[in-house]
Amino acid sequence: MTTVRSTANASKAARLEQIRAELNQRWIEQELERLNEVFLAALKAVMAHCEQLRSELANQQLLEQETEAQLTFADKLRLKLGVPYSAVSMSAAAQQLPLIREHIAQLQEDITLNSPGAKPSTNGRSSMLLTAIEQNDRAVKLASASNNSTRSTWVEEQLQNQLLEERNQLADWRREASQAKARRRASRSNVELTVKIEGQNGMLEGTTRDISDTGVFVELQDADKTFIEGELLTVQVSGLPAEATAVRGVAVRVGPNGLGVRLLSAKNSLRPPENQDETP
């Protein structure tokens, strides 16, 4: 008994571990799918940001050309010779041009930082693309980590829900089986009738113990010495005309204390009228 119980406990533990492994894998797959959607959304945001940067860059480059066209001859000469000069001696265009060019350089760097193949900036400038990649890599590693508490909690909750559902299903099956058994029992009649059973090797007389629509069990001594399983038999109520109660069937469950007969006809005339199905 102890060995059987130990084997059952080991089998149950192995099944629980298998379910946990399947739930772990399902959670990881679902989480990776979710992370992939988040990452794709982040990449779309990066692409939109780059488009905005390129549009602004085009505007600044156009502004640079317009500003260069407004430089005075003195401004151009000083710029060409590299002669330093104060803001007082500069035109408005000459004062604005360095700021425009600085902004253009920043925009170009931002575009590079958010384009495929980008590398971290040496001056500490942030990159939406690199940040998204870093966050995704970190989240993927966390999803697959063995010590992920979120996954462990989810797995245990799902495991308990699954076990509860299985217990409910088992209870439903047992209830249905019990109801089916009750219906079968209700369809039988325990009226004791003295019947004659005739087969190839002779005829014996016994008492019915269980009569249903499909068969009858008859108690009689040494039934197995006269009848064999599979033999074709005729059963009729003693003392009544054969044409009124005789039925034919096949011997089943033949033993020393009786035998069962599976009827070949659709209607069991051995059953009392009050126990037979009523037809409209």
Coordinates of N, CA and C in Angstrom, one line a residue, residues 85-248:
Y85 N 36.7 89.0 -35.1 CA 36.1 90.3 -35.0 C 35.0 90.3 -34.0
S86 N 34.8 91.5 -33.4 CA 33.8 91.6 -32.3 C 32.4 91.6 -32.9
A87 N 31.4 91.4 -32.0 CA 30.0 91.5 -32.4 C 29.6 92.8 -32.9
V88 N 30.3 93.8 -32.5 CA 30.0 95.2 -32.9 C 30.2 95.4 -34.4
S89 N 31.3 94.8 -34.9 CA 31.7 94.9 -36.3 C 31.0 93.9 -37.2
M90 N 30.2 93.0 -36.6 CA 29.6 92.0 -37.4 C 28.2 92.4 -37.8
S91 N 27.8 91.9 -39.0 CA 26.4 92.1 -39.4 C 25.5 91.2 -38.6
A92 N 24.2 91.4 -38.7 CA 23.2 90.5 -38.0 C 23.3 89.0 -38.6
A93 N 23.5 89.0 -39.9 CA 23.6 87.7 -40.6 C 24.9 86.9 -40.1
A94 N 26.0 87.7 -39.9 CA 27.2 87.0 -39.5 C 27.1 86.6 -38.1
Q95 N 26.3 87.3 -37.2 CA 26.1 86.8 -35.9 C 25.3 85.6 -35.8
Q96 N 24.3 85.5 -36.7 CA 23.3 84.3 -36.7 C 23.9 83.1 -37.3
L97 N 24.8 83.2 -38.2 CA 25.3 82.1 -39.0 C 26.0 81.0 -38.1
P98 N 26.8 81.3 -37.2 CA 27.5 80.3 -36.3 C 26.4 79.5 -35.5
L99 N 25.4 80.1 -35.1 CA 24.4 79.4 -34.3 C 23.6 78.5 -35.2
I100 N 23.3 78.9 -36.4 CA 22.6 78.0 -37.3 C 23.5 76.8 -37.7
R101 N 24.8 77.0 -37.9 CA 25.6 75.9 -38.2 C 25.8 74.9 -37.0
E102 N 25.8 75.5 -35.8 CA 25.9 74.6 -34.7 C 24.7 73.8 -34.5
H103 N 23.5 74.4 -34.8 CA 22.3 73.6 -34.7 C 22.3 72.5 -35.8
I104 N 22.8 72.8 -37.0 CA 22.8 71.8 -38.0 C 23.7 70.6 -37.6
A105 N 24.8 70.9 -37.0 CA 25.7 69.9 -36.6 C 25.0 69.0 -35.5
Q106 N 24.3 69.6 -34.6 CA 23.6 68.8 -33.6 C 22.5 67.9 -34.2
L107 N 21.8 68.5 -35.2 CA 20.8 67.7 -35.9 C 21.4 66.5 -36.6
Q108 N 22.5 66.7 -37.3 CA 23.1 65.6 -38.0 C 23.6 64.5 -37.1
E109 N 24.1 65.0 -35.9 CA 24.6 64.0 -34.9 C 23.4 63.2 -34.4
D110 N 22.3 63.9 -34.1 CA 21.1 63.2 -33.6 C 20.6 62.2 -34.6
I111 N 20.6 62.5 -35.9 CA 20.1 61.6 -36.9 C 21.0 60.4 -37.0
T112 N 22.3 60.6 -36.9 CA 23.3 59.5 -36.9 C 23.1 58.6 -35.7
L113 N 22.8 59.2 -34.5 CA 22.6 58.4 -33.3 C 21.3 57.6 -33.4
N114 N 20.4 57.9 -34.2 CA 19.1 57.2 -34.3 C 18.9 56.5 -35.6
S115 N 20.0 56.2 -36.3 CA 20.0 55.5 -37.5 C 20.6 54.1 -37.3
P116 N 20.3 53.1 -38.2 CA 20.9 51.8 -38.1 C 22.4 51.8 -38.0
G117 N 23.0 51.0 -37.1 CA 24.5 51.0 -37.0 C 25.0 52.1 -36.0
A118 N 24.1 52.8 -35.3 CA 24.5 53.9 -34.4 C 25.3 53.3 -33.3
K119 N 26.3 54.2 -32.9 CA 27.1 53.9 -31.7 C 26.9 55.0 -30.7
P120 N 27.2 54.7 -29.4 CA 27.0 55.6 -28.3 C 27.8 56.9 -28.6
S121 N 27.2 58.0 -28.3 CA 27.9 59.3 -28.5 C 29.0 59.5 -27.5
T122 N 30.1 60.1 -28.0 CA 31.2 60.4 -27.1 C 31.0 61.6 -26.2
N123 N 30.1 62.4 -26.6 CA 29.8 63.6 -25.7 C 28.6 63.5 -24.9
G124 N 28.1 62.2 -24.7 CA 27.0 62.0 -23.8 C 25.6 62.3 -24.3
R125 N 25.5 62.5 -25.6 CA 24.1 62.8 -26.2 C 23.3 61.5 -26.2
S126 N 22.0 61.6 -25.9 CA 21.2 60.4 -25.8 C 20.7 60.0 -27.2
S127 N 20.3 58.7 -27.3 CA 19.8 58.2 -28.6 C 18.6 57.4 -28.3
M128 N 17.5 57.7 -28.9 CA 16.2 57.0 -28.7 C 16.4 55.5 -29.2
L129 N 17.1 55.3 -30.3 CA 17.3 54.0 -30.9 C 18.1 53.1 -29.9
L130 N 19.2 53.6 -29.5 CA 20.1 52.8 -28.6 C 19.4 52.6 -27.3
T131 N 18.6 53.5 -26.8 CA 17.9 53.3 -25.5 C 16.8 52.2 -25.7
A132 N 16.1 52.2 -26.8 CA 15.1 51.2 -27.1 C 15.7 49.8 -27.2
I133 N 16.9 49.7 -27.9 CA 17.6 48.5 -28.0 C 18.0 48.0 -26.6
E134 N 18.6 48.9 -25.8 CA 19.1 48.5 -24.5 C 17.9 48.0 -23.6
Q135 N 16.8 48.7 -23.6 CA 15.7 48.3 -22.8 C 15.1 47.0 -23.2
N136 N 15.1 46.8 -24.5 CA 14.5 45.5 -25.0 C 15.4 44.3 -24.7
D137 N 16.7 44.5 -24.8 CA 17.7 43.4 -24.4 C 17.5 43.1 -23.0
R138 N 17.4 44.1 -22.1 CA 17.3 43.9 -20.7 C 16.0 43.2 -20.3
A139 N 14.9 43.6 -21.0 CA 13.6 43.0 -20.7 C 13.6 41.5 -21.2
V140 N 14.2 41.2 -22.3 CA 14.3 39.8 -22.8 C 15.1 38.9 -21.9
K141 N 16.2 39.4 -21.4 CA 17.0 38.6 -20.4 C 16.2 38.4 -19.1
L142 N 15.5 39.4 -18.7 CA 14.7 39.3 -17.5 C 13.5 38.3 -17.6
A143 N 12.9 38.3 -18.8 CA 11.8 37.4 -19.1 C 12.3 35.9 -19.0
S144 N 13.5 35.6 -19.4 CA 14.0 34.3 -19.4 C 14.7 33.9 -18.2
A145 N 14.9 34.9 -17.3 CA 15.7 34.6 -16.0 C 14.9 33.6 -15.1
S146 N 15.7 32.7 -14.5 CA 15.1 31.7 -13.6 C 14.4 32.3 -12.4
N147 N 14.9 33.5 -12.0 CA 14.4 34.1 -10.7 C 13.4 35.2 -11.0
N148 N 12.7 35.1 -12.1 CA 11.7 36.1 -12.4 C 10.4 35.9 -11.5
S149 N 10.2 36.8 -10.5 CA 9.2 36.6 -9.6 C 7.8 36.8 -10.2
T150 N 7.7 37.7 -11.2 CA 6.4 37.9 -11.9 C 6.0 36.6 -12.6
R151 N 6.9 36.0 -13.3 CA 6.6 34.7 -14.0 C 6.2 33.6 -13.0
S152 N 6.9 33.5 -11.9 CA 6.7 32.5 -10.9 C 5.3 32.6 -10.3
T153 N 4.9 33.9 -10.0 CA 3.6 34.1 -9.5 C 2.5 33.8 -10.5
W154 N 2.7 34.2 -11.7 CA 1.7 33.9 -12.8 C 1.6 32.4 -13.0
V155 N 2.7 31.6 -13.0 CA 2.7 30.2 -13.2 C 1.9 29.5 -12.1
E156 N 2.1 29.9 -10.8 CA 1.4 29.2 -9.7 C 0.0 29.5 -9.7
E157 N -0.4 30.8 -10.1 CA -1.8 31.1 -10.2 C -2.5 30.3 -11.3
Q158 N -1.8 30.2 -12.5 CA -2.4 29.4 -13.6 C -2.5 27.9 -13.2
L159 N -1.5 27.4 -12.5 CA -1.4 26.0 -12.0 C -2.6 25.7 -11.1
Q160 N -2.9 26.6 -10.1 CA -4.0 26.4 -9.2 C -5.3 26.4 -10.0
N161 N -5.4 27.4 -10.9 CA -6.7 27.5 -11.7 C -6.9 26.2 -12.6
Q162 N -5.8 25.7 -13.1 CA -5.9 24.5 -13.9 C -6.3 23.3 -13.1
L163 N -5.7 23.1 -11.9 CA -6.0 22.0 -11.0 C -7.5 22.1 -10.5
L164 N -7.9 23.3 -10.3 CA -9.3 23.5 -9.8 C -10.3 23.2 -11.0
E165 N -9.9 23.5 -12.2 CA -10.8 23.2 -13.3 C -10.8 21.7 -13.5
E166 N -9.7 21.0 -13.4 CA -9.6 19.6 -13.5 C -10.5 18.9 -12.4
R167 N -10.4 19.4 -11.2 CA -11.2 18.8 -10.1 C -12.7 19.0 -10.4
N168 N -13.0 20.2 -10.9 CA -14.4 20.4 -11.3 C -14.9 19.5 -12.4
Q169 N -14.0 19.3 -13.4 CA -14.4 18.3 -14.5 C -14.5 16.9 -13.9
L170 N -13.6 16.5 -13.0 CA -13.7 15.2 -12.4 C -15.0 15.0 -11.6
A171 N -15.4 16.1 -10.9 CA -16.6 16.0 -10.1 C -17.8 15.9 -11.1
D172 N -17.8 16.6 -12.2 CA -18.8 16.5 -13.2 C -18.9 15.1 -13.8
W173 N -17.8 14.6 -14.1 CA -17.7 13.2 -14.7 C -18.3 12.2 -13.7
R174 N -17.9 12.3 -12.4 CA -18.4 11.4 -11.4 C -19.9 11.6 -11.2
R175 N -20.4 12.8 -11.3 CA -21.8 13.0 -11.1 C -22.6 12.4 -12.3
E176 N -22.0 12.6 -13.5 CA -22.7 12.0 -14.7 C -22.7 10.5 -14.6
A177 N -21.5 9.9 -14.2 CA -21.4 8.5 -14.1 C -22.4 8.0 -13.0
S178 N -22.6 8.7 -11.9 CA -23.5 8.3 -10.9 C -24.9 8.4 -11.4
Q179 N -25.2 9.4 -12.1 CA -26.6 9.6 -12.7 C -26.9 8.5 -13.7
A180 N -25.9 8.2 -14.5 CA -26.0 7.1 -15.5 C -26.3 5.8 -14.8
K181 N -25.5 5.5 -13.8 CA -25.7 4.3 -13.0 C -27.1 4.2 -12.4
A182 N -27.5 5.3 -11.9 CA -28.8 5.4 -11.3 C -29.9 5.1 -12.3
R183 N -29.7 5.7 -13.5 CA -30.7 5.5 -14.6 C -30.7 4.0 -15.0
R184 N -29.5 3.4 -15.1 CA -29.5 1.9 -15.4 C -30.2 1.1 -14.3
R185 N -29.9 1.5 -13.0 CA -30.5 0.8 -11.9 C -32.0 0.9 -12.0
A186 N -32.5 2.2 -12.3 CA -33.9 2.4 -12.3 C -34.6 1.7 -13.5
S187 N -33.8 1.4 -14.5 CA -34.4 0.7 -15.7 C -34.5 -0.8 -15.5
R188 N -34.0 -1.3 -14.3 CA -34.0 -2.7 -14.1 C -35.2 -3.1 -13.1
S189 N -35.5 -4.3 -13.2 CA -36.6 -4.8 -12.3 C -36.0 -6.0 -11.5
N190 N -36.2 -5.9 -10.2 CA -35.7 -7.0 -9.3 C -36.8 -8.0 -9.0
V191 N -37.9 -8.1 -9.8 CA -38.9 -9.0 -9.6 C -38.4 -10.4 -9.8
E192 N -38.7 -11.3 -8.8 CA -38.2 -12.7 -8.9 C -39.2 -13.5 -9.6
L193 N -38.7 -14.1 -10.7 CA -39.5 -15.0 -11.5 C -38.8 -16.3 -11.7
T194 N -39.6 -17.4 -11.7 CA -39.0 -18.7 -12.0 C -39.0 -18.9 -13.5
V195 N -37.8 -19.1 -14.0 CA -37.7 -19.2 -15.5 C -37.0 -20.5 -15.9
K196 N -37.2 -20.9 -17.1 CA -36.5 -22.1 -17.6 C -35.6 -21.6 -18.7
I197 N -34.3 -22.1 -18.6 CA -33.3 -21.7 -19.6 C -32.9 -23.0 -20.4
E198 N -33.0 -22.9 -21.7 CA -32.7 -24.0 -22.5 C -31.6 -23.7 -23.5
G199 N -30.6 -24.6 -23.5 CA -29.5 -24.5 -24.4 C -29.1 -25.7 -25.1
Q200 N -27.9 -25.8 -25.7 CA -27.6 -27.0 -26.5 C -27.5 -28.3 -25.6
N201 N -27.1 -28.1 -24.3 CA -26.8 -29.2 -23.5 C -27.9 -29.5 -22.5
G202 N -29.1 -28.9 -22.6 CA -30.2 -29.2 -21.7 C -30.9 -28.0 -21.2
M203 N -31.7 -28.1 -20.2 CA -32.5 -27.1 -19.7 C -32.5 -27.1 -18.2
L204 N -32.4 -25.9 -17.6 CA -32.3 -25.7 -16.2 C -33.4 -24.7 -15.8
E205 N -33.8 -24.7 -14.5 CA -34.7 -23.8 -14.0 C -34.1 -22.9 -12.9
G206 N -34.3 -21.6 -12.9 CA -33.7 -20.7 -12.0 C -34.6 -19.6 -11.7
T207 N -34.1 -18.6 -10.9 CA -34.8 -17.5 -10.5 C -34.2 -16.2 -11.0
T208 N -35.0 -15.3 -11.6 CA -34.4 -14.0 -12.0 C -34.0 -13.2 -10.8
R209 N -32.9 -12.5 -11.0 CA -32.5 -11.6 -9.9 C -32.4 -10.1 -10.5
D210 N -32.2 -10.0 -11.7 CA -32.0 -8.6 -12.3 C -32.5 -8.7 -13.7
I211 N -33.6 -7.9 -14.0 CA -34.1 -7.9 -15.4 C -34.0 -6.5 -15.9
S212 N -33.5 -6.3 -17.1 CA -33.4 -5.0 -17.7 C -34.0 -5.1 -19.1
D213 N -33.9 -4.0 -19.8 CA -34.4 -4.0 -21.2 C -33.6 -4.8 -22.1
T214 N -32.3 -5.0 -21.8 CA -31.4 -5.7 -22.7 C -30.9 -7.0 -22.2
G215 N -31.3 -7.4 -21.0 CA -30.8 -8.7 -20.5 C -31.4 -9.1 -19.2
V216 N -31.0 -10.3 -18.7 CA -31.5 -10.8 -17.4 C -30.4 -11.6 -16.8
F217 N -30.4 -11.6 -15.5 CA -29.4 -12.5 -14.7 C -30.3 -13.5 -14.0
V218 N -29.9 -14.7 -14.1 CA -30.7 -15.8 -13.5 C -29.8 -16.6 -12.5
E219 N -30.3 -16.7 -11.3 CA -29.6 -17.5 -10.3 C -30.0 -19.0 -10.4
L220 N -29.0 -19.8 -10.6 CA -29.2 -21.2 -10.6 C -27.9 -21.9 -10.3
Q221 N -27.9 -23.1 -9.7 CA -26.8 -23.8 -9.3 C -26.2 -24.5 -10.5
D222 N -24.8 -24.6 -10.5 CA -24.1 -25.3 -11.5 C -24.4 -24.9 -12.9
A223 N -24.6 -23.6 -13.1 CA -25.0 -23.1 -14.4 C -23.8 -23.3 -15.4
D224 N -22.6 -23.3 -14.9 CA -21.4 -23.4 -15.8 C -21.2 -24.8 -16.2
K225 N -21.9 -25.8 -15.6 CA -21.8 -27.2 -16.0 C -22.7 -27.5 -17.2
T226 N -23.7 -26.6 -17.5 CA -24.6 -26.9 -18.5 C -24.5 -25.9 -19.7
F227 N -24.2 -24.7 -19.3 CA -24.1 -23.6 -20.4 C -22.7 -23.0 -20.5
I228 N -22.4 -22.5 -21.6 CA -21.1 -21.9 -21.9 C -21.3 -20.4 -22.4
E229 N -20.4 -19.6 -22.2 CA -20.5 -18.2 -22.7 C -20.6 -18.2 -24.2
G230 N -21.4 -17.3 -24.7 CA -21.6 -17.2 -26.2 C -22.6 -18.2 -26.7
E231 N -23.2 -19.1 -25.9 CA -24.2 -20.0 -26.3 C -25.5 -19.4 -26.5
L232 N -26.2 -19.8 -27.6 CA -27.6 -19.2 -27.8 C -28.6 -20.0 -26.9
L233 N -29.4 -19.2 -26.1 CA -30.3 -19.7 -25.2 C -31.7 -19.2 -25.4
T234 N -32.7 -20.0 -24.9 CA -34.1 -19.6 -24.8 C -34.5 -19.5 -23.4
V235 N -35.1 -18.4 -23.0 CA -35.5 -18.2 -21.6 C -37.0 -17.9 -21.6
Q236 N -37.8 -18.6 -20.7 CA -39.2 -18.3 -20.6 C -39.7 -18.5 -19.2
V237 N -40.8 -17.8 -18.9 CA -41.3 -17.9 -17.5 C -42.0 -19.3 -17.3
S238 N -41.6 -19.9 -16.2 CA -42.3 -21.2 -16.0 C -43.8 -21.1 -15.7
G239 N -44.5 -22.0 -16.3 CA -46.0 -22.0 -16.0 C -46.7 -21.1 -17.0
L240 N -46.1 -20.4 -17.8 CA -46.8 -19.5 -18.8 C -46.5 -20.0 -20.2
P241 N -47.4 -19.7 -21.1 CA -47.2 -20.1 -22.5 C -45.8 -19.6 -23.1
A242 N -45.1 -20.4 -23.8 CA -43.8 -20.0 -24.3 C -44.0 -18.8 -25.3
E243 N -45.0 -18.8 -26.1 CA -45.2 -17.7 -27.0 C -45.4 -16.4 -26.4
A244 N -45.8 -16.4 -25.1 CA -46.0 -15.1 -24.4 C -44.8 -14.5 -23.7
T245 N -43.9 -15.4 -23.3 CA -42.8 -14.9 -22.5 C -41.4 -15.3 -23.0
A246 N -41.3 -16.2 -23.9 CA -40.0 -16.7 -24.4 C -39.2 -15.7 -25.1
V247 N -38.0 -15.6 -24.7 CA -37.0 -14.7 -25.4 C -35.8 -15.5 -25.7
R248 N -35.0 -15.0 -26.7 CA -33.7 -15.6 -27.0 C -32.6 -14.6 -26.7

